[in-house]
Tab-separated table of C-alpha atoms and ligand atoms in Angstrom:
chain	number	residue	atom	x	y	z
A	12	MET	CA	-12.201	-5.918	-3.987
A	13	THR	CA	-10.717	-5.860	-7.426
A	14	LEU	CA	-7.978	-3.283	-7.769
A	15	ALA	CA	-8.450	-2.638	-11.472
A	16	GLU	CA	-11.942	-1.414	-12.104
A	17	ASN	CA	-12.001	-1.168	-15.867
A	18	GLU	CA	-9.453	-3.484	-17.346
A	19	HIS	CA	-8.391	-1.069	-20.040
A	20	ASP	CA	-8.775	2.650	-19.943
A	21	GLN	CA	-10.002	4.354	-23.087
A	22	ASN	CA	-7.221	6.933	-22.933
A	23	SER	CA	-4.563	4.318	-22.509
A	24	PRO	CA	-1.688	3.788	-24.916
A	25	ALA	CA	-1.826	1.250	-27.716
A	26	VAL	CA	0.088	-1.307	-25.658
A	27	GLN	CA	-2.637	-3.146	-23.764
A	28	VAL	CA	-0.843	-6.256	-22.662
A	29	ALA	CA	1.614	-6.444	-19.816
A	30	THR	CA	4.957	-7.426	-21.249
A	31	PRO	CA	7.446	-7.633	-18.403
A	32	THR	CA	10.779	-7.128	-20.070
A	33	GLU	CA	13.185	-6.756	-17.189
A	34	GLN	CA	15.676	-9.565	-16.774
A	35	ALA	CA	16.197	-11.577	-13.618
A	36	PRO	CA	17.902	-9.242	-11.154
A	37	ILE	CA	21.584	-9.280	-10.539
A	38	GLU	CA	22.360	-10.700	-7.143
A	39	VAL	CA	22.624	-7.954	-4.554
A	40	ASP	CA	25.980	-8.271	-2.862
A	41	GLN	CA	26.375	-8.359	0.896
A	42	SER	CA	27.930	-4.897	1.188
A	43	ILE	CA	24.935	-3.303	-0.566
A	44	LEU	CA	22.558	-5.313	1.619
A	45	ALA	CA	24.402	-4.140	4.730
A	46	GLN	CA	24.222	-0.508	3.577
A	47	LEU	CA	20.557	-0.881	2.771
A	48	GLU	CA	19.804	-2.387	6.175
A	49	ALA	CA	21.730	0.430	7.875
A	50	ASP	CA	19.895	3.120	5.870
A	51	LEU	CA	16.520	1.525	6.577
A	52	SER	CA	17.250	1.580	10.320
A	53	VAL	CA	18.037	5.307	10.539
A	54	PRO	CA	15.160	7.126	12.242
A	55	TYR	CA	13.256	9.567	10.025
A	56	GLN	CA	12.857	13.072	11.431
A	57	LEU	CA	9.085	13.322	11.326
A	58	SER	CA	7.864	16.837	12.072
A	59	SER	CA	4.918	17.489	14.360
A	60	ASP	CA	3.351	19.244	11.378
A	61	SER	CA	3.445	15.977	9.398
A	62	ILE	CA	1.854	14.119	12.328
A	63	ASP	CA	-0.898	16.766	12.508
A	64	GLN	CA	-1.477	16.601	8.753
A	65	PHE	CA	-1.824	12.804	8.893
A	66	ALA	CA	-4.310	13.094	11.768
A	67	ALA	CA	-6.376	15.706	9.901
A	68	ASN	CA	-6.139	14.394	6.330
A	69	GLY	CA	-5.759	10.646	6.906
A	70	TYR	CA	-2.662	10.484	4.715
A	71	ILE	CA	0.751	12.060	4.283
A	72	LYS	CA	3.351	12.034	1.524
A	73	LEU	CA	6.996	12.227	2.645
A	74	LYS	CA	9.982	12.828	0.368
A	75	ASN	CA	13.501	11.358	0.598
A	76	VAL	CA	12.543	8.507	2.884
A	77	ILE	CA	14.340	5.773	0.934
A	78	ASN	CA	17.500	5.745	-1.177
A	79	ALA	CA	16.643	5.791	-4.910
A	80	GLU	CA	19.275	3.193	-5.919
A	81	HIS	CA	18.015	0.776	-3.294
A	82	LEU	CA	14.483	1.191	-4.645
A	83	THR	CA	15.705	0.425	-8.159
A	84	LEU	CA	17.181	-2.865	-6.881
A	85	LEU	CA	13.916	-3.622	-5.101
A	86	ARG	CA	11.989	-2.985	-8.316
A	87	GLN	CA	14.084	-5.506	-10.223
A	88	ARG	CA	13.706	-8.057	-7.455
A	89	ILE	CA	9.933	-7.640	-7.130
A	90	ASN	CA	9.538	-7.795	-10.881
A	91	SER	CA	11.324	-11.150	-10.960
A	92	ILE	CA	9.214	-12.392	-8.027
A	93	LEU	CA	6.074	-11.452	-9.984
A	94	ILE	CA	7.361	-13.146	-13.134
A	95	ASN	CA	8.126	-16.316	-11.147
A	96	ALA	CA	4.723	-16.230	-9.465
A	97	LEU	CA	2.599	-15.273	-12.471
A	98	GLY	CA	4.673	-16.061	-15.575
A	99	VAL	CA	5.897	-13.814	-18.374
A	100	GLU	CA	3.128	-14.580	-20.866
A	101	THR	CA	0.592	-12.762	-18.820
A	102	ASP	CA	-2.092	-10.434	-20.024
A	103	LEU	CA	-2.905	-9.377	-16.496
A	104	ALA	CA	-3.662	-5.696	-16.186
A	105	PHE	CA	-2.681	-5.746	-12.531
A	106	ARG	CA	0.031	-8.027	-11.158
A	107	SER	CA	0.316	-8.517	-7.424
A	108	ASP	CA	1.831	-10.783	-4.811
A	109	GLU	CA	1.920	-10.894	-1.008
A	110	MET	CA	4.054	-12.263	1.808
A	111	MET	CA	7.202	-11.919	-0.274
A	112	TRP	CA	9.213	-10.981	2.822
A	113	LEU	CA	9.012	-14.560	4.092
A	114	HIS	CA	11.202	-15.874	1.290
A	115	ASP	CA	13.163	-12.892	-0.066
A	116	GLU	CA	15.885	-11.227	1.981
A	117	LEU	CA	15.961	-7.971	0.012
A	118	VAL	CA	12.189	-7.524	0.299
A	119	ARG	CA	12.418	-8.405	4.010
A	120	HIS	CA	14.783	-5.482	4.678
A	121	PHE	CA	12.181	-3.058	3.367
A	122	VAL	CA	9.102	-4.697	4.853
A	123	LEU	CA	10.586	-4.992	8.352
A	124	SER	CA	12.411	-1.655	8.065
A	125	LYS	CA	12.641	0.138	11.407
A	126	ARG	CA	12.612	3.497	9.617
A	127	ILE	CA	9.294	2.856	7.855
A	128	ALA	CA	7.684	1.243	10.914
A	129	GLN	CA	8.890	4.106	13.122
A	130	ILE	CA	7.096	6.598	10.871
A	131	ALA	CA	3.954	4.408	10.964
A	132	SER	CA	3.955	4.216	14.769
A	133	GLU	CA	4.584	7.957	15.209
A	134	LEU	CA	1.811	8.807	12.734
A	135	LEU	CA	-0.600	6.487	14.537
A	136	GLY	CA	0.596	7.728	17.920
A	137	VAL	CA	1.182	4.225	19.264
A	138	GLN	CA	4.073	2.633	21.177
A	139	ALA	CA	4.697	-0.245	18.804
A	140	VAL	CA	3.505	-1.552	15.457
A	141	ARG	CA	3.381	-5.043	14.008
A	142	LEU	CA	3.351	-6.076	10.367
A	143	TYR	CA	0.035	-7.117	8.827
A	144	HIS	CA	1.364	-7.911	5.340
A	145	ASP	CA	3.356	-6.789	2.331
A	146	ASN	CA	1.815	-6.375	-1.112
A	147	ALA	CA	3.436	-5.822	-4.512
A	148	LEU	CA	1.195	-3.730	-6.763
A	149	SER	CA	2.159	-3.596	-10.424
A	150	LYS	CA	-0.370	-1.687	-12.505
A	151	GLU	CA	0.441	-2.499	-16.111
A	152	PRO	CA	0.312	-0.146	-19.111
A	153	GLY	CA	-3.287	0.448	-20.098
A	154	CYS	CA	-4.747	-0.743	-16.784
A	155	GLY	CA	-7.676	1.396	-15.650
A	156	ARG	CA	-8.568	3.050	-12.369
A	157	THR	CA	-8.254	1.571	-8.908
A	158	PRO	CA	-11.769	2.284	-7.550
A	159	TRP	CA	-12.291	4.549	-4.541
A	160	HIS	CA	-12.191	2.577	-1.293
A	161	TYR	CA	-10.859	2.600	2.222
A	162	ASP	CA	-9.073	-0.352	3.710
A	163	TYR	CA	-10.777	-0.778	7.097
A	164	HIS	CA	-13.396	-3.289	5.854
A	165	HIS	CA	-10.778	-5.330	4.043
A	166	PHE	CA	-8.599	-5.787	7.120
A	167	PRO	CA	-9.632	-8.325	9.778
A	168	ILE	CA	-8.062	-6.183	12.497
A	169	ASP	CA	-10.179	-4.924	15.384
A	170	SER	CA	-8.488	-1.524	15.563
A	171	GLN	CA	-8.420	1.729	13.657
A	172	ASN	CA	-4.741	2.192	14.441
A	173	VAL	CA	-3.697	0.683	11.143
A	174	CYS	CA	-1.891	2.307	8.247
A	175	THR	CA	-0.237	1.398	4.971
A	176	ALA	CA	3.051	2.669	3.595
A	177	TRP	CA	2.882	2.857	-0.224
A	178	ILE	CA	6.372	2.811	-1.672
A	179	PRO	CA	6.780	3.634	-5.385
A	180	LEU	CA	9.502	1.627	-7.114
A	181	GLN	CA	10.040	4.212	-9.867
A	182	PRO	CA	8.974	7.849	-10.130
A	183	ILE	CA	5.191	7.958	-10.634
A	184	PRO	CA	3.922	10.937	-12.605
A	185	ARG	CA	0.190	11.631	-12.648
A	186	GLU	CA	-0.327	9.823	-15.958
A	187	MET	CA	1.051	6.596	-14.442
A	188	GLY	CA	-1.690	6.394	-11.784
A	189	PRO	CA	-0.150	7.387	-8.448
A	190	LEU	CA	-2.056	6.469	-5.288
A	191	ALA	CA	-4.426	9.415	-4.729
A	192	PHE	CA	-6.260	10.465	-1.597
A	193	ALA	CA	-9.504	12.192	-0.613
A	194	ALA	CA	-8.370	14.524	2.153
A	195	GLY	CA	-10.068	14.288	5.536
A	196	ILE	CA	-9.959	11.534	8.155
A	197	GLU	CA	-13.762	11.826	8.458
A	198	THR	CA	-14.494	11.862	4.730
A	199	TYR	CA	-15.656	8.222	4.915
A	200	LYS	CA	-18.638	9.380	6.985
A	201	LEU	CA	-20.010	11.309	3.979
A	202	VAL	CA	-20.530	8.106	2.063
A	203	LYS	CA	-21.229	5.496	4.705
A	204	ASP	CA	-24.825	5.063	3.545
A	205	LEU	CA	-23.886	4.462	-0.068
A	206	SER	CA	-24.155	0.760	-0.811
A	207	PHE	CA	-21.308	-0.901	-2.602
A	208	ASN	CA	-22.100	-2.438	-5.974
A	209	LYS	CA	-19.489	-4.916	-6.999
A	210	PHE	CA	-20.921	-5.485	-10.464
A	211	ASP	CA	-20.233	-2.128	-12.058
A	212	SER	CA	-18.466	1.162	-11.512
A	213	SER	CA	-21.504	3.047	-10.164
A	214	TYR	CA	-20.150	3.119	-6.576
A	215	ASP	CA	-16.866	4.583	-7.770
A	216	ARG	CA	-18.648	7.182	-9.922
A	217	GLN	CA	-21.033	8.197	-7.141
A	218	LEU	CA	-18.153	8.614	-4.720
A	219	SER	CA	-16.296	10.844	-7.181
A	220	GLN	CA	-19.462	12.926	-7.548
A	221	ILE	CA	-20.018	13.252	-3.785
A	222	PHE	CA	-16.398	14.265	-3.218
A	223	ALA	CA	-16.699	16.883	-5.990
A	224	ASP	CA	-20.025	18.225	-4.636
A	225	ARG	CA	-18.581	18.520	-1.130
A	226	ASP	CA	-15.348	20.153	-2.339
A	227	ILE	CA	-13.241	17.391	-0.859
A	228	ARG	CA	-9.624	17.998	-1.825
A	229	ILE	CA	-8.216	15.168	-3.940
A	230	ASP	CA	-4.450	14.756	-3.911
A	231	ASP	CA	-3.401	12.874	-7.040
A	232	SER	CA	0.035	14.444	-7.307
A	233	GLY	CA	2.937	12.367	-8.600
A	234	PHE	CA	5.654	10.725	-6.499
A	235	GLU	CA	9.406	11.223	-6.792
A	236	LEU	CA	11.569	8.166	-6.329
A	237	GLY	CA	12.282	7.950	-2.583
A	238	GLU	CA	8.978	9.596	-1.689
A	239	ILE	CA	6.413	7.398	0.061
A	240	SER	CA	2.896	7.865	1.356
A	241	PHE	CA	1.177	6.596	4.487
A	242	HIS	CA	-2.596	6.242	4.555
A	243	HIS	CA	-4.820	5.533	7.525
A	244	THR	CA	-7.202	2.566	7.370
A	245	LEU	CA	-10.136	5.050	7.150
A	246	SER	CA	-8.582	7.163	4.369
A	247	PHE	CA	-10.428	7.038	1.047
A	248	HIS	CA	-8.002	6.421	-1.793
A	249	THR	CA	-7.938	5.570	-5.469
A	250	ALA	CA	-5.411	5.524	-8.315
A	251	GLY	CA	-5.760	6.668	-11.893
A	252	ALA	CA	-5.185	4.562	-14.996
A	253	ASN	CA	-1.646	3.836	-16.106
A	254	ARG	CA	-1.388	5.781	-19.361
A	255	THR	CA	2.337	5.177	-19.792
A	256	ASN	CA	4.163	2.248	-21.361
A	257	GLU	CA	5.896	1.301	-18.118
A	258	SER	CA	4.577	-0.855	-15.253
A	259	ARG	CA	3.580	1.265	-12.246
A	260	MET	CA	5.185	-0.727	-9.474
A	261	ALA	CA	4.798	-0.109	-5.754
A	262	LEU	CA	5.357	-2.037	-2.548
A	263	ALA	CA	2.648	-1.548	0.067
A	264	THR	CA	3.320	-2.587	3.667
A	265	THR	CA	0.603	-2.449	6.302
A	266	TYR	CA	1.213	-2.041	10.047
A	267	PHE	CA	-1.134	-2.162	13.032
A	268	GLU	CA	-0.922	-1.203	16.673
A	269	ASP	CA	0.690	-3.869	18.878
A	270	GLY	CA	-2.029	-5.410	21.055
A	271	ALA	CA	-4.770	-5.256	18.403
A	272	ARG	CA	-7.002	-8.325	18.060
A	273	LEU	CA	-8.364	-10.337	15.180
A	274	VAL	CA	-12.015	-9.304	14.682
A	275	SER	CA	-14.431	-11.652	16.404
A	276	ASN	CA	-16.450	-12.365	13.260
A	277	PRO	CA	-14.156	-12.395	10.232
A	278	THR	CA	-16.092	-12.342	6.947
A	279	MET	CA	-15.206	-13.062	3.349
A	280	ILE	CA	-14.223	-9.459	2.804
A	281	SER	CA	-12.138	-9.053	5.927
A	282	GLY	CA	-9.220	-10.723	4.213
A	283	GLU	CA	-7.434	-14.031	4.383
A	284	PHE	CA	-6.488	-13.842	8.030
A	285	GLN	CA	-5.217	-17.440	8.268
A	286	LYS	CA	-2.663	-16.626	5.601
A	287	PHE	CA	-1.461	-13.399	7.238
A	288	MET	CA	-1.722	-14.397	10.924
A	289	PRO	CA	-1.564	-18.207	11.147
A	290	ALA	CA	-3.075	-19.875	14.241
A	291	ILE	CA	-4.634	-16.653	15.520
A	292	GLU	CA	-8.286	-17.239	16.431
A	293	PRO	CA	-11.095	-14.671	16.133
A	294	GLY	CA	-10.903	-12.270	19.091
A	295	ASP	CA	-7.259	-13.128	19.884
A	296	ILE	CA	-4.388	-10.662	20.127
A	297	ILE	CA	-2.535	-10.769	16.800
A	298	ASN	CA	1.000	-11.875	17.611
A	299	SER	CA	1.869	-14.670	15.185
A	300	ALA	CA	5.383	-15.136	13.837
A	301	TYR	CA	4.149	-13.489	10.616
A	302	ASN	CA	3.307	-10.301	12.524
A	303	PRO	CA	6.603	-9.251	14.085
A	304	VAL	CA	6.935	-6.027	16.033
A	305	CYS	CA	8.768	-3.791	13.542
A	306	HIS	CA	9.127	-0.746	15.723
A	307	LEU	CA	8.977	-0.191	19.453
A	308	ARG	CA	9.265	3.381	20.702
A	309	ALA	CA	12.034	4.036	23.166
A	310	ASP	CA	10.044	6.601	25.192
B	407	AKG	O1	-1.856	0.461	-5.864
B	407	AKG	C1	-3.072	0.691	-6.007
B	407	AKG	O2	-3.552	1.070	-7.083
B	407	AKG	C2	-4.003	0.522	-4.832
B	407	AKG	C3	-3.291	0.259	-3.542
B	407	AKG	C4	-4.163	0.308	-2.331
B	407	AKG	O3	-5.352	0.450	-2.394
B	407	AKG	C5	-3.536	0.171	-1.004
B	407	AKG	O4	-2.297	-0.020	-0.926
B	407	AKG	O5	-4.255	0.254	0.015
B	408	FE2	FE1	-6.319	0.339	-0.430
């Protein structure tokens, strides 16, 4: 799936080309790293109301999960990772990278964070979660919509106990294209007969129409810095165009229930499983070194 449906939105600002301007990040000193690791290990007090909302709606947005200054450092670091991976002279409308945690210590603290994984396992109602992958998502000024989709078909995991934490790296007002959700864990059933057309935006338009006709609540509210969302693998989501002059950067980390298996017939669209779970064969329990247990419940 391509994340940017229409390369450039008609309502976008004059700046159409991504021009990453941030400098290479200052080194993060050991005392800040230690503080960050400590903060990211503190359990989050998740209310039973939040767990119920996630179960009913398929997503939840939670404020004050991560320290704002630590996120600003992470933004600088991920921006430099993207520049190294993709170059500065890029006209990409959407910059992304994966598996950054394997080679960057700062990113690793966030991706393997006990606090984030604890929320994921409590929302899913499972004993332990493992990492599927990390994903940097930088939607550049002028980049158009992320089409409606749900992640289940794109993940080669034979379980529905899978969710993604979407972590904004700066505040994301509506005009910057925050991740947006169609409420309802069963909403996907309304559109399961609609065939996907990868050549144009008709699928995306038809979905928007069906959701409007059925009065499905769409949550496209902005995010404060420190606020993060979790969406279930069956949750329909989208993101608007970035109509600002700043890159809309987010880190997405996906977790699945410990004990889940690789699907028995992985297809082209079920993702690059060899890259994310090396040496795991179709039908096997996913337990490669790239899929560490990030949170194990004490109870
Ligand atoms: O960042 C976006 O626009 C899309 C992200 C997404 O679809 C996801 O994290 O599952
Ligand atoms: Fe997605």
